[in-house]
PDB file of C-alpha atoms in Angstrom:
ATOM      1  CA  UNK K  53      -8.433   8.183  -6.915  1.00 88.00           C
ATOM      2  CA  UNK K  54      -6.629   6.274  -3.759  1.00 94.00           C
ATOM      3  CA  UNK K  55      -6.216   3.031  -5.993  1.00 97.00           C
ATOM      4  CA  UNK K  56      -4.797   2.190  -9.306  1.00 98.00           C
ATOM      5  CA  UNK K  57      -6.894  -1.207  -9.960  1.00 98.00           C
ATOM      6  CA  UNK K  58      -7.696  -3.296 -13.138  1.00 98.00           C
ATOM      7  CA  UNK K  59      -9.576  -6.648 -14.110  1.00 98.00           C
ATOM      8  CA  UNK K  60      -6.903  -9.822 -14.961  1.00 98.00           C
ATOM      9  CA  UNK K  61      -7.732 -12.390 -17.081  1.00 96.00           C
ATOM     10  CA  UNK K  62      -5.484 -14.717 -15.227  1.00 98.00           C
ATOM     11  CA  UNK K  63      -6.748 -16.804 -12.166  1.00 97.00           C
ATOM     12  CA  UNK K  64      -4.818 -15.505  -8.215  1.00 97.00           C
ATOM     13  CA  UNK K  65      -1.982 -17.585  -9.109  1.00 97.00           C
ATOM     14  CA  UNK K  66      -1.435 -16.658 -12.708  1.00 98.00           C
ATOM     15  CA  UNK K  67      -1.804 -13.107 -11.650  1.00 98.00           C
ATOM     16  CA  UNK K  68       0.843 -13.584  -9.248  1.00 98.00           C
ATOM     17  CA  UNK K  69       3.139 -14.916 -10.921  1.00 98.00           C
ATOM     18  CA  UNK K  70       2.811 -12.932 -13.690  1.00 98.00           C
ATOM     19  CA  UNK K  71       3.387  -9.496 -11.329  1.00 97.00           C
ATOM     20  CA  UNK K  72       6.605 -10.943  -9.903  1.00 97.00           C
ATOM     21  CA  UNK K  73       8.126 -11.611 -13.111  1.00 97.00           C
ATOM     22  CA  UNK K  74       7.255  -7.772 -14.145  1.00 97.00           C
ATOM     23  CA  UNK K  75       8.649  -6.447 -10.845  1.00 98.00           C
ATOM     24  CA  UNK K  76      11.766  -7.868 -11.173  1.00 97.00           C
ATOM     25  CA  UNK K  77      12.229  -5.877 -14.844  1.00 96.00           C
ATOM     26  CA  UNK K  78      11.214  -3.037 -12.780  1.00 95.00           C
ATOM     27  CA  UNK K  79      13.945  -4.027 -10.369  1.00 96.00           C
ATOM     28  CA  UNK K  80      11.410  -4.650  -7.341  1.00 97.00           C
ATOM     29  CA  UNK K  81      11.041  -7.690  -5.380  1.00 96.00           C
ATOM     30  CA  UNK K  82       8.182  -9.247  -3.356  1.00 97.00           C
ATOM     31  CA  UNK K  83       9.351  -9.125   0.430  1.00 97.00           C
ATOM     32  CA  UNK K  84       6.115 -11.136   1.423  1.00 96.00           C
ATOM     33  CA  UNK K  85       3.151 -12.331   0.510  1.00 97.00           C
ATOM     34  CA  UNK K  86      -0.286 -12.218   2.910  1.00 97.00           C
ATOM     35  CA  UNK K  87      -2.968 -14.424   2.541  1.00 98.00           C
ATOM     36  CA  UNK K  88      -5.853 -12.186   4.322  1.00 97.00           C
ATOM     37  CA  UNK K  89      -8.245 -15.428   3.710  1.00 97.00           C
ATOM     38  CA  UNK K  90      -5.915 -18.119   4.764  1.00 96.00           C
ATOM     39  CA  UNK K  91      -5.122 -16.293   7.888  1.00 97.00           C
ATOM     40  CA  UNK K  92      -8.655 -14.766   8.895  1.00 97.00           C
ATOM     41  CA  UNK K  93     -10.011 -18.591   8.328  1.00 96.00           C
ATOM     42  CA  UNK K  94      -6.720 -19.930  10.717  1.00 96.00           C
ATOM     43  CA  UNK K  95      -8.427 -17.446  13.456  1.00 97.00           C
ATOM     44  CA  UNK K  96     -11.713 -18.927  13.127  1.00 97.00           C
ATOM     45  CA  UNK K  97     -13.764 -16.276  11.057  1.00 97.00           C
ATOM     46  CA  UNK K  98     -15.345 -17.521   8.036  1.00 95.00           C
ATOM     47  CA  UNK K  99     -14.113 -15.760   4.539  1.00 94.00           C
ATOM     48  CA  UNK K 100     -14.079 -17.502   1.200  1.00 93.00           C
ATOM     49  CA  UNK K 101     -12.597 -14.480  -1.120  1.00 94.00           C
ATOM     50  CA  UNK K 102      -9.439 -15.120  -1.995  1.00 96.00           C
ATOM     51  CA  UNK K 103      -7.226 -11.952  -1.332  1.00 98.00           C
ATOM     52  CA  UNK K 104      -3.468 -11.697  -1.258  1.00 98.00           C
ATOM     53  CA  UNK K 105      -1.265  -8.729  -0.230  1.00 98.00           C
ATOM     54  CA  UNK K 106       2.136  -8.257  -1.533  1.00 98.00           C
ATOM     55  CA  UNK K 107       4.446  -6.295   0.098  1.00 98.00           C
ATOM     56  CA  UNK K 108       6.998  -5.679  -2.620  1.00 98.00           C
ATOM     57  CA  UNK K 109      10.159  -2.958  -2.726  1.00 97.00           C
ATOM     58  CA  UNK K 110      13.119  -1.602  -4.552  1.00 97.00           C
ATOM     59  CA  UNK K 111      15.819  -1.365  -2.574  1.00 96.00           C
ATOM     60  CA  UNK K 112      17.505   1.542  -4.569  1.00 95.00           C
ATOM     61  CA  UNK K 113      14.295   3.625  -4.653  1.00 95.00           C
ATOM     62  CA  UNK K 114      13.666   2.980  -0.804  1.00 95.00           C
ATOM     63  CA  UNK K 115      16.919   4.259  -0.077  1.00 96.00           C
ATOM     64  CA  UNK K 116      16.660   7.588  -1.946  1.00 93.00           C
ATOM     65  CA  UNK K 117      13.276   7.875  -0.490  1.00 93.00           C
ATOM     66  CA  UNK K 118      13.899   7.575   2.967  1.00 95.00           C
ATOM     67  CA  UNK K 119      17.374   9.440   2.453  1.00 95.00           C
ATOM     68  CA  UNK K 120      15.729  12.097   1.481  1.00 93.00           C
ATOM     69  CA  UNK K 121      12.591  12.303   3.851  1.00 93.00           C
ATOM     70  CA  UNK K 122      12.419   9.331   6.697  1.00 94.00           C
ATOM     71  CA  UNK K 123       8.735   9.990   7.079  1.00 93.00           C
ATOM     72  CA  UNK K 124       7.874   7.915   3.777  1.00 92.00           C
ATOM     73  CA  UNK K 125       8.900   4.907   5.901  1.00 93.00           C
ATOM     74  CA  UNK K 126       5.337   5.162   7.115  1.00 93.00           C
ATOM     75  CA  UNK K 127       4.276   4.212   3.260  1.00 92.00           C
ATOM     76  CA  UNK K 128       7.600   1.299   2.512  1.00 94.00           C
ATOM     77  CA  UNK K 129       7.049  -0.882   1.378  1.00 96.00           C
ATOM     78  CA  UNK K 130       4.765  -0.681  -1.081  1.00 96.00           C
ATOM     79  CA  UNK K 131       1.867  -2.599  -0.925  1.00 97.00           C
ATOM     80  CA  UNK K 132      -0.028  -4.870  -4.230  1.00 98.00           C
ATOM     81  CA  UNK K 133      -3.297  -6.661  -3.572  1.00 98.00           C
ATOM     82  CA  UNK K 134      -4.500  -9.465  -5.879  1.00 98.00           C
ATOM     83  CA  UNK K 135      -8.030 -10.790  -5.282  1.00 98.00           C
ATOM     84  CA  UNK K 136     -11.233 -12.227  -6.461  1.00 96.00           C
ATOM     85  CA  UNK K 137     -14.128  -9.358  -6.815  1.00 96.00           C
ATOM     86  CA  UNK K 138     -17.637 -10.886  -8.656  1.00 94.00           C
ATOM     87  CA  UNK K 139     -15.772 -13.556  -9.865  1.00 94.00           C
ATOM     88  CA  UNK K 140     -13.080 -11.644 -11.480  1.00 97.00           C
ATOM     89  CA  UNK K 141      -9.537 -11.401 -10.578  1.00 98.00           C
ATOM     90  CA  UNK K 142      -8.495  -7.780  -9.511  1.00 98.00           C
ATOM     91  CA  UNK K 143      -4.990  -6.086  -9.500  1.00 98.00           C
ATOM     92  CA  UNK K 144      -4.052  -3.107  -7.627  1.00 98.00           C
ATOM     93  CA  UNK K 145      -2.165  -0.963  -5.127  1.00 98.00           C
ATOM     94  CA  UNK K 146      -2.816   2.286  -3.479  1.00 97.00           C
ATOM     95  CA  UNK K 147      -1.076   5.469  -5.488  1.00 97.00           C
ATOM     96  CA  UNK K 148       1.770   6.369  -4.026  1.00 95.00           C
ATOM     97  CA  UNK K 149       1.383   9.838  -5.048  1.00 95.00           C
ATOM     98  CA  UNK K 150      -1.986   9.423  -2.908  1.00 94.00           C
ATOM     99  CA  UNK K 151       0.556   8.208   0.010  1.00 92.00           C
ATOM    100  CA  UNK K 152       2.851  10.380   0.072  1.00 92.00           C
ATOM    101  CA  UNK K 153       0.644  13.734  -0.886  1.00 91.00           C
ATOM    102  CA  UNK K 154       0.451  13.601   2.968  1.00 91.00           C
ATOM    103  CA  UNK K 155       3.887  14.519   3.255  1.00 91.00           C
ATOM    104  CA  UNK K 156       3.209  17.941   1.417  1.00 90.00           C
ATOM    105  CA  UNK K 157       6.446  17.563   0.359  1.00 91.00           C
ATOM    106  CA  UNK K 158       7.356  18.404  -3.338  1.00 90.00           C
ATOM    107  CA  UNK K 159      10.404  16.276  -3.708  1.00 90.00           C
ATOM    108  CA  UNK K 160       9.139  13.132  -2.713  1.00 92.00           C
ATOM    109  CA  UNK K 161       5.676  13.786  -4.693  1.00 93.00           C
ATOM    110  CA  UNK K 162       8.354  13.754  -7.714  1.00 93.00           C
ATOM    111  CA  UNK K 163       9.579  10.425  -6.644  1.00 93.00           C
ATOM    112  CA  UNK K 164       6.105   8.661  -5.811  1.00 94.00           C
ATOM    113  CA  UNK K 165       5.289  10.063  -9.199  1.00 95.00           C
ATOM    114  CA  UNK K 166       8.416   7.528 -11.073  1.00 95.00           C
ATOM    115  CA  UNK K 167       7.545   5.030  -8.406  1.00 96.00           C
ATOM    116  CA  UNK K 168       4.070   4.716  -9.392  1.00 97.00           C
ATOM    117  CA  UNK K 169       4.819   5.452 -13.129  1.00 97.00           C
ATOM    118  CA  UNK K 170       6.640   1.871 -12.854  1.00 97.00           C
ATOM    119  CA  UNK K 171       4.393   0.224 -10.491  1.00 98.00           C
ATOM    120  CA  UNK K 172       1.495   1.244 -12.751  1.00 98.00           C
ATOM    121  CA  UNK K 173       3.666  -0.590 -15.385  1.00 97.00           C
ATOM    122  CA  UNK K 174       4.278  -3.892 -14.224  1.00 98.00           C
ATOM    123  CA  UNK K 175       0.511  -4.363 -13.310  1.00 98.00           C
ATOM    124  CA  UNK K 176      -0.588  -3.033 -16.640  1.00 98.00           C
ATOM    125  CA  UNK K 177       2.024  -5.536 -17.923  1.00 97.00           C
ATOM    126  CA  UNK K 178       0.719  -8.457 -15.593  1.00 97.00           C
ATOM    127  CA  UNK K 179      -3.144  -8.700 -16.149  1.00 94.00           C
TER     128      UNK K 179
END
């Protein structure tokens, strides 16, 4: 699978919140935040789902990455989405194994494989 996704419990917010307080124990932080239906409806275009992007990083890892191969800039950072799906609130983020298979590079399959060990972590931790 692309995705590592589960069902929360908690409302957007709660969810959220909950994610950046299990980041920073991972030693990641959230670099932004995107509100996909805040923006689409300042543009005009009708959407009602709430859906939130977080683009969150660990400066450490980011710097052995790309020290090591500066192609898996293309994947930094790493990207969280947090949205409403039937009702329920969703967690997730694309594997960065998935991501960075493209490389076909052994190495940095080894590090998206801790990376996403962690990742898979805090949202486990946070629904």
């Amino acid at each position: 699978m692309f995705d590592y996704t589960v069902i929360s419990d908690k409302t957007i917010e709660g969810a959220i919140q909950s994610l950046e307080k299990s980041l920073q124990e991972e030693k990641f932080g959230v670099l932004w935040m995107f509100d996909i239906k805040e923006k689409l409806q300042e543009k005009g275009l009708e959407f009602s789902k709430e859906f939130k992007v977080l683009e969150v990083c660990n400066p450490v890892e980011a710097q052995r990455v790309l020290s090591e191969n500066e192609m898996a800039g293309y994947f930094l950072p790493c990207k969280m989405v947090v949205y409403e799906h039937e009702g329920k609130t969703k967690i997730g983020m694309p594997k960065p194994t998935a991501l960075i298979s493209l490389l076909n590079d052994e190495r940095m399959k080894n590090f998206a494989n801790e990376i996403e060990d962690r990742l898979i972590n805090v949202i486990n931790k946070s629904k």
